[in-house]
Tab-separated table of C-alpha atoms in Angstrom:
chain	number	residue	atom	x	y	z
A	1	MET	CA	-1.946	10.041	4.903
A	2	ALA	CA	-2.959	8.958	8.385
A	3	ASP	CA	-1.901	9.644	11.943
A	4	TRP	CA	-0.422	6.239	12.814
A	5	LEU	CA	-1.326	6.710	16.482
A	6	ASP	CA	-5.029	7.404	15.860
A	7	ALA	CA	-7.384	4.511	15.052
A	8	GLY	CA	-10.008	6.746	13.427
A	9	SER	CA	-7.461	8.402	11.171
A	10	ILE	CA	-6.075	5.016	10.131
A	11	ALA	CA	-9.541	3.519	9.575
A	12	ASP	CA	-10.487	6.421	7.307
A	13	ALA	CA	-7.228	6.169	5.352
A	14	ILE	CA	-7.428	2.399	4.762
A	15	ALA	CA	-11.137	2.225	3.857
A	16	GLY	CA	-11.551	0.370	0.578
A	17	LEU	CA	-8.007	-0.990	0.461
A	18	ASP	CA	-7.132	-4.654	0.119
A	19	VAL	CA	-3.740	-4.447	1.845
A	20	VAL	CA	-1.982	-1.790	3.905
A	21	VAL	CA	1.744	-1.858	4.662
A	22	SER	CA	2.830	-0.247	7.913
A	23	ALA	CA	6.545	0.574	8.004
A	24	VAL	CA	6.918	3.436	10.444
A	25	ASN	CA	9.672	4.926	12.566
A	26	ALA	CA	8.875	6.333	15.994
A	27	GLY	CA	11.179	9.329	15.684
A	28	ARG	CA	13.762	11.326	13.797
A	29	GLY	CA	17.151	9.906	14.617
A	30	ILE	CA	18.201	7.285	17.141
A	31	ALA	CA	17.702	9.383	20.303
A	32	ASP	CA	14.220	10.497	19.242
A	33	THR	CA	13.259	6.935	18.288
A	34	ILE	CA	14.388	5.673	21.704
A	35	ALA	CA	12.439	8.435	23.459
A	36	SER	CA	9.335	7.624	21.383
A	37	ALA	CA	9.615	3.819	21.514
A	38	ASP	CA	6.221	3.427	23.224
A	39	ASN	CA	4.626	4.801	20.064
A	40	PHE	CA	5.164	1.400	18.417
A	41	VAL	CA	2.778	-0.108	20.983
A	42	VAL	CA	0.306	2.783	20.728
A	43	GLY	CA	0.449	2.512	16.939
A	44	ALA	CA	-0.158	-1.256	16.991
A	45	ARG	CA	-3.194	-0.800	19.220
A	46	ALA	CA	-4.486	1.947	16.923
A	47	MET	CA	-3.947	-0.262	13.874
A	48	VAL	CA	-5.832	-3.186	15.438
A	49	ALA	CA	-8.698	-0.845	16.349
A	50	ALA	CA	-8.699	0.519	12.781
A	51	LEU	CA	-8.762	-3.031	11.396
A	52	ASP	CA	-11.761	-3.722	13.650
A	53	ARG	CA	-13.534	-0.957	11.716
A	54	GLN	CA	-12.169	-2.139	8.358
A	55	PRO	CA	-12.061	-5.954	8.779
A	56	ARG	CA	-11.571	-6.686	5.054
A	57	VAL	CA	-8.229	-4.876	4.992
A	58	ARG	CA	-5.084	-6.950	5.433
A	59	LEU	CA	-2.119	-5.498	7.318
A	60	ILE	CA	1.532	-6.224	6.615
A	61	ALA	CA	3.572	-4.587	9.390
A	62	VAL	CA	7.348	-4.234	9.269
A	63	GLY	CA	8.993	-4.648	12.650
A	64	GLY	CA	12.302	-5.603	14.186
A	65	ALA	CA	14.542	-8.652	14.474
A	66	GLY	CA	14.963	-8.658	18.266
A	67	SER	CA	11.980	-10.936	18.846
A	68	LEU	CA	13.259	-13.569	16.414
A	69	GLU	CA	14.389	-16.797	18.072
A	70	VAL	CA	18.112	-17.618	18.175
A	71	THR	CA	17.345	-21.033	19.661
A	72	PRO	CA	13.908	-22.588	20.154
A	73	GLY	CA	12.036	-20.457	22.677
A	74	THR	CA	14.844	-17.897	23.149
A	75	GLN	CA	14.485	-14.551	21.408
A	76	LEU	CA	17.530	-12.477	20.486
A	77	LEU	CA	16.245	-9.765	22.845
A	78	ASP	CA	16.501	-12.208	25.768
A	79	THR	CA	20.147	-13.227	25.238
A	80	GLY	CA	21.604	-10.553	27.539
A	81	ALA	CA	25.179	-9.653	26.646
A	82	GLN	CA	24.856	-11.141	23.149
A	83	PHE	CA	21.919	-8.860	22.440
A	84	THR	CA	23.706	-5.812	23.834
A	85	ARG	CA	26.760	-6.591	21.655
A	86	THR	CA	24.488	-6.937	18.638
A	87	LEU	CA	23.028	-3.505	19.310
A	88	THR	CA	26.260	-1.690	20.053
A	89	GLU	CA	28.802	-3.497	17.858
A	90	VAL	CA	26.806	-4.830	14.919
A	91	LEU	CA	24.009	-2.280	14.584
A	92	ASP	CA	26.079	0.586	16.044
A	93	VAL	CA	23.267	1.970	18.204
A	94	PRO	CA	23.301	2.703	21.947
A	95	ALA	CA	22.303	-0.053	24.379
A	96	GLU	CA	19.208	2.029	25.230
A	97	TYR	CA	17.874	1.072	21.785
A	98	ALA	CA	16.694	-2.093	23.550
A	99	GLN	CA	13.620	-0.030	24.511
A	100	VAL	CA	12.713	0.181	20.821
A	101	VAL	CA	13.263	-3.543	20.330
A	102	ARG	CA	11.066	-4.372	23.324
A	103	ALA	CA	8.348	-2.035	22.025
A	104	LEU	CA	8.459	-3.724	18.603
A	105	ARG	CA	8.111	-7.124	20.294
A	106	ASP	CA	5.157	-5.782	22.299
A	107	ALA	CA	3.592	-4.505	19.056
A	108	LEU	CA	3.966	-7.954	17.490
A	109	ASN	CA	2.252	-9.471	20.518
A	110	ILE	CA	-0.654	-7.031	20.134
A	111	TYR	CA	-1.168	-8.304	16.589
A	112	ARG	CA	-0.824	-11.912	17.754
A	113	LEU	CA	-3.589	-11.412	20.320
A	114	SER	CA	-5.940	-9.857	17.773
A	115	ASN	CA	-8.233	-11.720	15.439
A	116	ARG	CA	-7.463	-9.353	12.562
A	117	ASN	CA	-5.900	-10.146	9.196
A	118	TRP	CA	-2.227	-9.283	9.825
A	119	THR	CA	1.276	-10.347	8.867
A	120	TYR	CA	4.468	-9.135	10.556
A	121	LEU	CA	7.810	-8.960	8.756
A	122	SER	CA	11.029	-9.013	10.795
A	123	PRO	CA	14.214	-8.565	8.754
A	124	SER	CA	16.809	-11.034	10.079
A	125	SER	CA	19.679	-8.614	9.599
A	126	GLY	CA	18.191	-6.099	12.013
A	127	ARG	CA	18.636	-3.343	9.442
A	128	ILE	CA	17.159	-2.550	6.072
A	129	ASN	CA	19.471	-0.503	3.870
A	130	PRO	CA	19.213	0.924	0.376
A	131	GLY	CA	20.784	-1.453	-2.091
A	132	GLU	CA	20.128	-3.734	-4.980
A	133	ARG	CA	16.988	-5.640	-5.824
A	134	THR	CA	18.217	-9.199	-6.239
A	135	GLY	CA	14.990	-11.132	-5.674
A	136	ARG	CA	17.225	-13.774	-4.060
A	137	PHE	CA	16.726	-13.978	-0.309
A	138	ARG	CA	15.794	-16.540	2.285
A	139	ILE	CA	12.420	-16.601	4.007
A	140	GLY	CA	11.817	-18.010	7.455
A	141	GLY	CA	9.339	-17.990	10.291
A	142	ASP	CA	10.149	-17.030	13.878
A	143	GLN	CA	13.805	-18.107	13.777
A	144	LEU	CA	16.644	-15.666	13.036
A	145	LEU	CA	18.322	-16.348	9.685
A	146	VAL	CA	22.060	-15.981	10.254
A	147	GLY	CA	24.994	-15.574	7.944
A	148	GLY	CA	24.080	-12.778	5.584
A	149	PRO	CA	24.584	-9.042	5.243
A	150	ASP	CA	21.902	-6.416	5.837
A	151	ILE	CA	18.977	-6.943	3.495
A	152	SER	CA	18.220	-4.264	0.934
A	153	ALA	CA	15.079	-2.152	1.078
A	154	GLU	CA	14.461	-3.256	-2.484
A	155	ASP	CA	14.415	-6.959	-1.527
A	156	VAL	CA	12.238	-6.256	1.522
A	157	ALA	CA	9.800	-4.555	-0.870
A	158	VAL	CA	9.833	-7.676	-3.070
A	159	ALA	CA	9.118	-9.876	-0.015
A	160	ILE	CA	6.240	-7.600	1.027
A	161	LEU	CA	4.728	-7.586	-2.469
A	162	ASP	CA	5.124	-11.373	-2.734
A	163	GLU	CA	3.296	-11.782	0.588
A	164	ALA	CA	0.573	-9.338	-0.453
A	165	GLU	CA	-0.037	-11.206	-3.711
A	166	LEU	CA	0.302	-14.766	-2.374
A	167	PRO	CA	-0.376	-14.765	1.376
A	168	ARG	CA	1.665	-17.408	3.182
A	169	PHE	CA	1.934	-15.845	6.629
A	170	VAL	CA	-1.579	-14.762	7.602
A	171	GLN	CA	-1.748	-14.045	11.347
A	172	ARG	CA	1.935	-14.947	11.556
A	173	ARG	CA	5.336	-13.355	11.442
A	174	PHE	CA	7.986	-14.100	8.874
A	175	THR	CA	11.559	-13.059	8.336
A	176	VAL	CA	13.724	-12.364	5.318
A	177	GLY	CA	17.495	-12.368	4.998
A	178	TYR	CA	20.332	-13.234	2.680
């Protein structure tokens, strides 16, 4: 167990590993997560610093869908009213949750600017829910995959394990969706 905001704690915990998966939440409940959104950025910086100390370790970080592109060069987060509707009507979270989405995008950019061995997974559905392991899902790059329901935690786990075993997205982000 490591303190995900402390580079030394992370470096000690990941020593000797081949791959580490980071899938953290910044708080307990929506309001706490919004209030603690900056922790995603602090945690990304700590992880990069830990990877500097443990350069053989590969990171697979699970983030959000808001930085996926809806059209070339336009991220969902930057679509204004469409993004707000997605938050409030589709994901059923308050509009203030945009702070979390921005922090997750900032975290992705911290990884992108590093020279470490990282991969970032953004689920296209915006949510990961308990469900069935189907093993049948689509994989994409930086573009939002539209048209499917929320992806199951079980299928996200399959996508993570597939990427850990056969790396296809080193120093890149990928998305999964139905």
